[in-house]
Coordinates of N, CA and C in Angstrom, one line a residue:
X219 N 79.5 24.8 11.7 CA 79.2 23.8 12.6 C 78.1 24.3 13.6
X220 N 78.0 25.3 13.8 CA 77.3 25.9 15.0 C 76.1 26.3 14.2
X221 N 76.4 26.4 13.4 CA 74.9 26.1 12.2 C 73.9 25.0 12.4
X222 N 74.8 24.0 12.4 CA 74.1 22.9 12.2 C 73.4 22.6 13.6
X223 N 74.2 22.8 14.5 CA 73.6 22.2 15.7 C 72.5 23.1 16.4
X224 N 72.7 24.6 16.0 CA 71.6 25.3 16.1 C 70.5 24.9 15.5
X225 N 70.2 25.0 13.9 CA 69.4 24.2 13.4 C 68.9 22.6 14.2
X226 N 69.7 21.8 14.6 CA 69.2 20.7 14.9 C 68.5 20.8 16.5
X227 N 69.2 22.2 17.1 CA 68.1 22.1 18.6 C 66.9 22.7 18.2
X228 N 66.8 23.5 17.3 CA 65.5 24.0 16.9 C 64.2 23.1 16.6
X229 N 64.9 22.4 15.4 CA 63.9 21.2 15.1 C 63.7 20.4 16.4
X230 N 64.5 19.7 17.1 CA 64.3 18.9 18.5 C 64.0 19.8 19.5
X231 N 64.0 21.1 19.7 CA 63.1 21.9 20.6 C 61.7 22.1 20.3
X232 N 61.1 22.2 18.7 CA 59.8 22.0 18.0 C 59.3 20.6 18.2
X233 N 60.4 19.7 17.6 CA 59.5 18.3 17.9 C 58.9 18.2 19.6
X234 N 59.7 18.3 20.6 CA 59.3 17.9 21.9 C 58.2 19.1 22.1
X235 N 58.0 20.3 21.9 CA 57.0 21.2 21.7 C 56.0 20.3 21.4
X236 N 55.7 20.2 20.1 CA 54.5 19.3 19.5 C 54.2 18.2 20.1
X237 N 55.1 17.2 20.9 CA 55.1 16.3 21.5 C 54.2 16.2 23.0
X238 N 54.8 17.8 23.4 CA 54.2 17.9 24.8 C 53.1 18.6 24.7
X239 N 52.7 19.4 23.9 CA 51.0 19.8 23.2 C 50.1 18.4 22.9
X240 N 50.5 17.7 22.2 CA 49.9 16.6 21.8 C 49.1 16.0 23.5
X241 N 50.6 15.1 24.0 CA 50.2 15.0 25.7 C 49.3 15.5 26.1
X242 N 49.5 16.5 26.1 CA 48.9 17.5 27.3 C 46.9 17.3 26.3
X243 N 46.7 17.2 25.4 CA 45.6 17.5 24.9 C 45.2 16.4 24.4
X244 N 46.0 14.9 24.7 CA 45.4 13.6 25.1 C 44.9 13.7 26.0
X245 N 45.5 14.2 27.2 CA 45.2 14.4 28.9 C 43.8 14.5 29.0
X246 N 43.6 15.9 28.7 CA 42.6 16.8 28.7 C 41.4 16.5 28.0
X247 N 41.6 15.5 27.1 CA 40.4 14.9 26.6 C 40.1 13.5 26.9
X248 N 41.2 13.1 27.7 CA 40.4 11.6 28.2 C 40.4 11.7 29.9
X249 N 40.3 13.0 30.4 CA 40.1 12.9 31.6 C 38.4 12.8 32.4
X250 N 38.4 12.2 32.9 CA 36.9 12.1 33.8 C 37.4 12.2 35.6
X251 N 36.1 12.5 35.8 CA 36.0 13.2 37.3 C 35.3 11.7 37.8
X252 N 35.7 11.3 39.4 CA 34.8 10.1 39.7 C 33.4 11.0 40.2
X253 N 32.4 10.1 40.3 CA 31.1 10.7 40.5 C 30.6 11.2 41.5
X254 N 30.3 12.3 41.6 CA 29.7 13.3 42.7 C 28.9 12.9 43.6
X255 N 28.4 12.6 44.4 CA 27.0 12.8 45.0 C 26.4 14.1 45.8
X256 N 25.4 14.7 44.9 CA 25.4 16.2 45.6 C 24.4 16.1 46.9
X257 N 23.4 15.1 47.0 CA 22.7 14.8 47.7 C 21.0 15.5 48.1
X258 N 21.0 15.9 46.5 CA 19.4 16.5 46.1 C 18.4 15.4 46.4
X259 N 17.2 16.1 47.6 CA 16.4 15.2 47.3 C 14.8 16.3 46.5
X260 N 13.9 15.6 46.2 CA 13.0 16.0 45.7 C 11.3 16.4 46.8
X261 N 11.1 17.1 47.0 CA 9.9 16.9 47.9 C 8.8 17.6 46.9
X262 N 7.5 16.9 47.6 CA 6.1 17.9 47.1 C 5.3 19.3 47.0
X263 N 5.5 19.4 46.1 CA 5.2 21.2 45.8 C 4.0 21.3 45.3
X264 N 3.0 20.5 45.2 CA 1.9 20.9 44.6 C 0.9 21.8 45.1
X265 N 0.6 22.2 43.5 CA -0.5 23.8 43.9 C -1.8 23.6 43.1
X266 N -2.4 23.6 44.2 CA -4.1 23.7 43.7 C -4.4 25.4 43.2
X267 N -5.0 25.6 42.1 CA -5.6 27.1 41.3 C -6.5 26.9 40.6
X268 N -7.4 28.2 40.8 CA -8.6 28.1 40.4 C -8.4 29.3 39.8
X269 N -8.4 29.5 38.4 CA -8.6 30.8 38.1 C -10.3 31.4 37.4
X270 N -10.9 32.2 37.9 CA -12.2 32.8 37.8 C -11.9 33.5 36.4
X271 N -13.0 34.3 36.0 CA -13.3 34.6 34.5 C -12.1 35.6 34.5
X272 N -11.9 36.3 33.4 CA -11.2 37.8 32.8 C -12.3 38.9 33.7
X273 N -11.4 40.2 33.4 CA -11.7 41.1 33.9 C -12.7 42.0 32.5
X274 N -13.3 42.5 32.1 CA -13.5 42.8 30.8 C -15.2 43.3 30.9
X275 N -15.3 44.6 30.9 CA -16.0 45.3 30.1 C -16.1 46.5 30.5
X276 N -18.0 47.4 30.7 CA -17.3 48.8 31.1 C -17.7 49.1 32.6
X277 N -16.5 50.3 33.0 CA -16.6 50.7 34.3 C -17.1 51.3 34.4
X278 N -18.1 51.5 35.5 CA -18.9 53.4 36.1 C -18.0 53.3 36.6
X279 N -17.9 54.7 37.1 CA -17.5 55.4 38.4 C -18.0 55.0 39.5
X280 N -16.9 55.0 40.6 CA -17.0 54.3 42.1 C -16.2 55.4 43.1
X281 N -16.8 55.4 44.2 CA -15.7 56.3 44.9 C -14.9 54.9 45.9
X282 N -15.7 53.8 45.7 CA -14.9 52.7 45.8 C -14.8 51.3 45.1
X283 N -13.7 50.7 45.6 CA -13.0 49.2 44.5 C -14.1 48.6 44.4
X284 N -15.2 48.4 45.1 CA -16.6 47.4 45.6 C -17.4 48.3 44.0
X285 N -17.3 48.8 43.7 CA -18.5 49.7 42.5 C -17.6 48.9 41.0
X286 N -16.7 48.3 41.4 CA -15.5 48.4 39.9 C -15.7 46.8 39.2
X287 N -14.9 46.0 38.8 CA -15.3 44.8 38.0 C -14.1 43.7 38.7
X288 N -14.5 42.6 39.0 CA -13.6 42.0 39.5 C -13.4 40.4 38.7
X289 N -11.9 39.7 39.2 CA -11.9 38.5 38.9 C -11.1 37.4 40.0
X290 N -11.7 36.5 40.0 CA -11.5 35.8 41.5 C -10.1 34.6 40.7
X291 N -9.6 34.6 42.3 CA -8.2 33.4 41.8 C -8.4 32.5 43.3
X292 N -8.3 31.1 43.5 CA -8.0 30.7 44.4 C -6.9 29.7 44.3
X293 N -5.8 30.0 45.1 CA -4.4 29.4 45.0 C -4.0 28.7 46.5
X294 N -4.0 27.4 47.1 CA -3.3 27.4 47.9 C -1.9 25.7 47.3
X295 N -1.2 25.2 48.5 CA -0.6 24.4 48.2 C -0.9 23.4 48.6
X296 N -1.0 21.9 48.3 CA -1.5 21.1 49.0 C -1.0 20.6 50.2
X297 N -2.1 20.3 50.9 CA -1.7 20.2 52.6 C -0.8 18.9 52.9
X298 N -0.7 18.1 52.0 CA 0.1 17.2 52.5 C 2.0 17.3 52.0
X299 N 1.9 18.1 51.1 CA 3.3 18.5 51.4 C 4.1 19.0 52.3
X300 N 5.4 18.6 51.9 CA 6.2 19.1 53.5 C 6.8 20.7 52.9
X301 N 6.5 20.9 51.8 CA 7.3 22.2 51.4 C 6.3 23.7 51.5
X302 N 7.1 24.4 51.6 CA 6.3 26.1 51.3 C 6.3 26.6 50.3
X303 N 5.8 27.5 50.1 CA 5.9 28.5 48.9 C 5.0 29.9 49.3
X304 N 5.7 30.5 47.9 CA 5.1 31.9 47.7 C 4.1 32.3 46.6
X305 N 3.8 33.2 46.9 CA 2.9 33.2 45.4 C 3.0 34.3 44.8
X306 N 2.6 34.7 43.6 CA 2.3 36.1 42.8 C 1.5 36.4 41.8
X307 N 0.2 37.2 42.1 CA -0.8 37.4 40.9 C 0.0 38.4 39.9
X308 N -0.7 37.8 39.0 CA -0.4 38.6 37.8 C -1.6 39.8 37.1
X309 N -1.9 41.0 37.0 CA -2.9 41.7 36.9 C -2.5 42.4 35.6
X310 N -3.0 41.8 34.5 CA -2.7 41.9 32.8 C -3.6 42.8 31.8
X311 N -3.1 44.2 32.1 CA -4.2 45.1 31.6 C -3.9 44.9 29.9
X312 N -5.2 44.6 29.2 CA -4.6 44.3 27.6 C -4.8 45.7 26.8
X313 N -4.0 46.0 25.7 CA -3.7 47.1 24.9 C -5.3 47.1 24.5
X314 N -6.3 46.3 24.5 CA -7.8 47.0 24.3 C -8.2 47.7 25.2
X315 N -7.6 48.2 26.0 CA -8.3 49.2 27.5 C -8.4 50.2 26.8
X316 N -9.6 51.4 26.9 CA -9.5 52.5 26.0 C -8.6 53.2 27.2
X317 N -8.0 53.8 26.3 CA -6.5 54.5 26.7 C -6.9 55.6 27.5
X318 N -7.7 56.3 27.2 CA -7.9 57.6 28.3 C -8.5 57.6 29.9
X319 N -8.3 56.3 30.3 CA -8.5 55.4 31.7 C -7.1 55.7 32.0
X320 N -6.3 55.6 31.1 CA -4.7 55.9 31.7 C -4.0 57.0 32.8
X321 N -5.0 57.6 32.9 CA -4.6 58.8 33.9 C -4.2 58.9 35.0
X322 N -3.0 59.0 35.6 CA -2.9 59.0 37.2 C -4.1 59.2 37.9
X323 N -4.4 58.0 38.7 CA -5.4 57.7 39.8 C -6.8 57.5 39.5
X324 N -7.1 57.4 37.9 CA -7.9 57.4 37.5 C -8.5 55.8 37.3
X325 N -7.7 54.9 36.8 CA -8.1 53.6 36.8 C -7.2 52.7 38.1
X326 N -7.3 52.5 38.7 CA -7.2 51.6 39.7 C -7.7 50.2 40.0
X327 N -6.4 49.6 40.8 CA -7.1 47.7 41.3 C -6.6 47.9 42.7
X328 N -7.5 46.9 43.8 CA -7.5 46.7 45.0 C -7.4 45.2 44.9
X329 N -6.4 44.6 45.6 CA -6.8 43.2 45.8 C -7.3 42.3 47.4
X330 N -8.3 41.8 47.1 CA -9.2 41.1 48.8 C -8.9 39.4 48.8
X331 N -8.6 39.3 50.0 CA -8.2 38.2 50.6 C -8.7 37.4 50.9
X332 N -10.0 36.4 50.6 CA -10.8 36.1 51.3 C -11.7 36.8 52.6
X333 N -12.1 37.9 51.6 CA -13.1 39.2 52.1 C -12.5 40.0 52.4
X334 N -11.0 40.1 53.4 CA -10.1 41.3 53.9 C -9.0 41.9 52.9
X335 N -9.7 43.3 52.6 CA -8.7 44.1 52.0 C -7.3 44.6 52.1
X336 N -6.4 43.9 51.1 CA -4.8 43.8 51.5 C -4.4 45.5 51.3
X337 N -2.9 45.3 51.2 CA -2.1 46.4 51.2 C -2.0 46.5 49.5
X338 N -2.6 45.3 48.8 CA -2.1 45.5 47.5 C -3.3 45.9 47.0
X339 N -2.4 47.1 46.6 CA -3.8 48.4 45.2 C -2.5 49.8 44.8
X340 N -3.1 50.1 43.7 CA -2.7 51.0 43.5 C -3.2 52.0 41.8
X341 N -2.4 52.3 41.3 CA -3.3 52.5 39.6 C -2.6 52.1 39.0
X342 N -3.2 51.9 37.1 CA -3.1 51.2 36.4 C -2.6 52.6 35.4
X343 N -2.0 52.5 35.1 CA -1.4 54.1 33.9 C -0.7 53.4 32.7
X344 N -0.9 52.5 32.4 CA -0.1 51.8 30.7 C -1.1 50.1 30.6
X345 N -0.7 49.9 29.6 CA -1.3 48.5 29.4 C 0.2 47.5 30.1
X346 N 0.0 46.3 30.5 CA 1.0 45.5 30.7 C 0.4 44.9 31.9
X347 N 1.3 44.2 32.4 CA 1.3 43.1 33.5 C 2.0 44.4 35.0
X348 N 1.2 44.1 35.9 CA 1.7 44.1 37.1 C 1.1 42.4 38.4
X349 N 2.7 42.6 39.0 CA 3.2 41.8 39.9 C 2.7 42.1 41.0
X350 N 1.6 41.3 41.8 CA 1.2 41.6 43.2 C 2.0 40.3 44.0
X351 N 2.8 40.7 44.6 CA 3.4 39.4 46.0 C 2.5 38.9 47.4
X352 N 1.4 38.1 46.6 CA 0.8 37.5 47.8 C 1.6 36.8 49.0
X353 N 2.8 36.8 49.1 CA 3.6 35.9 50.2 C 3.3 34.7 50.3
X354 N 3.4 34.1 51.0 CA 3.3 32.4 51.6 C 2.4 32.2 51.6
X355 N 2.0 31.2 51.0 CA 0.6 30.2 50.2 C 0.3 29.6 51.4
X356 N -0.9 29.1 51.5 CA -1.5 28.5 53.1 C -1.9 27.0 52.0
X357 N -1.6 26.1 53.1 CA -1.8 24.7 52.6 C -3.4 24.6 53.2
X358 N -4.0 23.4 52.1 CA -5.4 23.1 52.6 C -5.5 22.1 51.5
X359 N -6.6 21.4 51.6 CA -7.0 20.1 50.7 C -7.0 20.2 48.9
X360 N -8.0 21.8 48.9 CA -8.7 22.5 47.9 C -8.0 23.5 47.4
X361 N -8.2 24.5 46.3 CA -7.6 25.5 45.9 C -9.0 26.6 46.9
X362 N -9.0 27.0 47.7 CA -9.6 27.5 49.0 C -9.6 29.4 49.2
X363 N -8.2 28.9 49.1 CA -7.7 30.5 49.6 C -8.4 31.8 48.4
X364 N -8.7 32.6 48.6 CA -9.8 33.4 47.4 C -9.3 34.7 47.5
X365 N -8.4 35.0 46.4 CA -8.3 36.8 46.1 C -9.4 37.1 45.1
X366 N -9.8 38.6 45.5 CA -10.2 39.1 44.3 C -9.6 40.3 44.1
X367 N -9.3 40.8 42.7 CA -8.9 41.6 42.4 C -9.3 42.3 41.6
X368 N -9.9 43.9 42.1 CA -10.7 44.6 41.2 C -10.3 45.8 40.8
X369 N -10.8 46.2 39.6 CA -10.8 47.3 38.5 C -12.0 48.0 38.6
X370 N -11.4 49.5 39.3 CA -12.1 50.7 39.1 C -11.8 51.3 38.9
X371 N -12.9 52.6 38.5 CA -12.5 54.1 38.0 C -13.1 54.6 38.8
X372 N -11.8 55.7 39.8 CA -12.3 57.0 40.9 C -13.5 58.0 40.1
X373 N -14.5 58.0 41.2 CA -15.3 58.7 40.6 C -15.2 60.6 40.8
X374 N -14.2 60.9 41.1 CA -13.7 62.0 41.6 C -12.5 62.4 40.6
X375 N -12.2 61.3 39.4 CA -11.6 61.8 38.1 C -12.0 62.1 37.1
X376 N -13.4 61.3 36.9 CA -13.6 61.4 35.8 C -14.2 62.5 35.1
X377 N -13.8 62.6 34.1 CA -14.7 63.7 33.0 C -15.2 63.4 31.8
X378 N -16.0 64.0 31.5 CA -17.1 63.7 30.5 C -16.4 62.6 29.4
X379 N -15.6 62.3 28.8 CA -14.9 61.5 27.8 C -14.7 60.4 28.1
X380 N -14.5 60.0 29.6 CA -14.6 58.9 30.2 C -15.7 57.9 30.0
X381 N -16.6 59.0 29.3 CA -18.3 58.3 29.5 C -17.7 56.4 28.2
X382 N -18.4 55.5 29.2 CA -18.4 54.2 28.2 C -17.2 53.8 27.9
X383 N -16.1 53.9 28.7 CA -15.0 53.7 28.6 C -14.6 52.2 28.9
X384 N -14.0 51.1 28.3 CA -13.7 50.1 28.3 C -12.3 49.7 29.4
X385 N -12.6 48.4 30.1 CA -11.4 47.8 30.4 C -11.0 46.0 29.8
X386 N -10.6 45.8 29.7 CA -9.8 44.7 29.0 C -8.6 44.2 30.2
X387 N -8.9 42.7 30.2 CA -7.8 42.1 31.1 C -7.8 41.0 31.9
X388 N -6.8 40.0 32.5 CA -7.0 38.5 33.1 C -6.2 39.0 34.0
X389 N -6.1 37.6 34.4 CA -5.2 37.6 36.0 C -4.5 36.0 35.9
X390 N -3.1 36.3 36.3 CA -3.0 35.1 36.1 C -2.0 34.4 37.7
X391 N -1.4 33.6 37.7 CA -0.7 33.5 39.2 C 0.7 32.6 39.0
X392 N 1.9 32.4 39.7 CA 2.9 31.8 39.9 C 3.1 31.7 41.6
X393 N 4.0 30.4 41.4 CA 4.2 30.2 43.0 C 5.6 29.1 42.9
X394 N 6.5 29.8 44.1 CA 7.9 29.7 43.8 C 7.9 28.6 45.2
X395 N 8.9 27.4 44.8 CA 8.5 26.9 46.4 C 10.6 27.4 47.1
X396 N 9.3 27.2 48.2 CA 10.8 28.1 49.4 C 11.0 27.0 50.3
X397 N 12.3 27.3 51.1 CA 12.8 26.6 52.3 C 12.3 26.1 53.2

């Protein structure tokens, strides 16, 4: 007898099992949330850009960035938005650069600000992209605002093998908008 009734809570302890699994995963699939409002609004980010030619062909020797090859970017936001932003050039040395420019201090870029020479320069030692953080984009009607950013070779590196030496490269820009 205690057979049986064991057996029979088993099965009626499975059935209400399967019963309350079932529930529970009706629930869970006909459940909906009432509608959010997060309260995003959208404002004006637009950016005026001018991008000038590629960088590309060959360098003399310079004991400065003014002797070297440049390419112009003009980036600002338009003035009638209410939003800011930041900006960042992109300085894209391509795997055509002859390789033996690679040398510590030997190939170098300076970047100018509408005539005034920034903090951003340094050298070029692999092919690839480097990230210059121009900061806060200035609003104005036009794309106005004018970096240039040039490609030289110190003339206090070089050696005879250098002679006719190629550079290869663009510029490109992004701009993130901020608070």
């Amino acid at each position: 007898m205690k057979d049986k009734s064991k057996l029979f809570g088993t099965i009626l302890g499975t059935i209400i099992f399967i019963l309350l699994i079932a529930g529970i995963t009706y629930a869970l699939l006909n459940w909906e949330s009432t509608k959010i409002n997060l309260g995003l609004t959208s404002s004006c980010f637009d950016i005026y850009y001018d991008k000038g030619q590629d960088i590309t062909g060959e360098l003399n020797p310079s004991s400065t960035y003014t002797g070297g090859l440049f390419a112009t970017v003009k980036i600002n936001i338009k003035s009638t938005c209410s939003t800011n932003g930041t900006g960042t050039l992109y300085l894209n040395t391509l795997s055509t650069t002859s390789s033996n420019l690679y040398r510590e201090g030997l190939l170098n870029y300076q970047v100018v600000k509408d005539g005034s020479v920034t903090a951003l320069k340094g050298n070029i030692t692999s092919s690839g992209e480097i990230a210059l953080d121009i900061g806060t984009l200035s609003k104005a009607s036009s794309a106005s605002t004018t970096y240039k950013i040039y490609v030289w070779i110190d003339e206090a590196k070089v050696i005879n093998s250098d002679a006719y030496s190629k550079y290869y490269g663009n510029i490109r820009a992004t701009a993130i908008q901020t608070e």
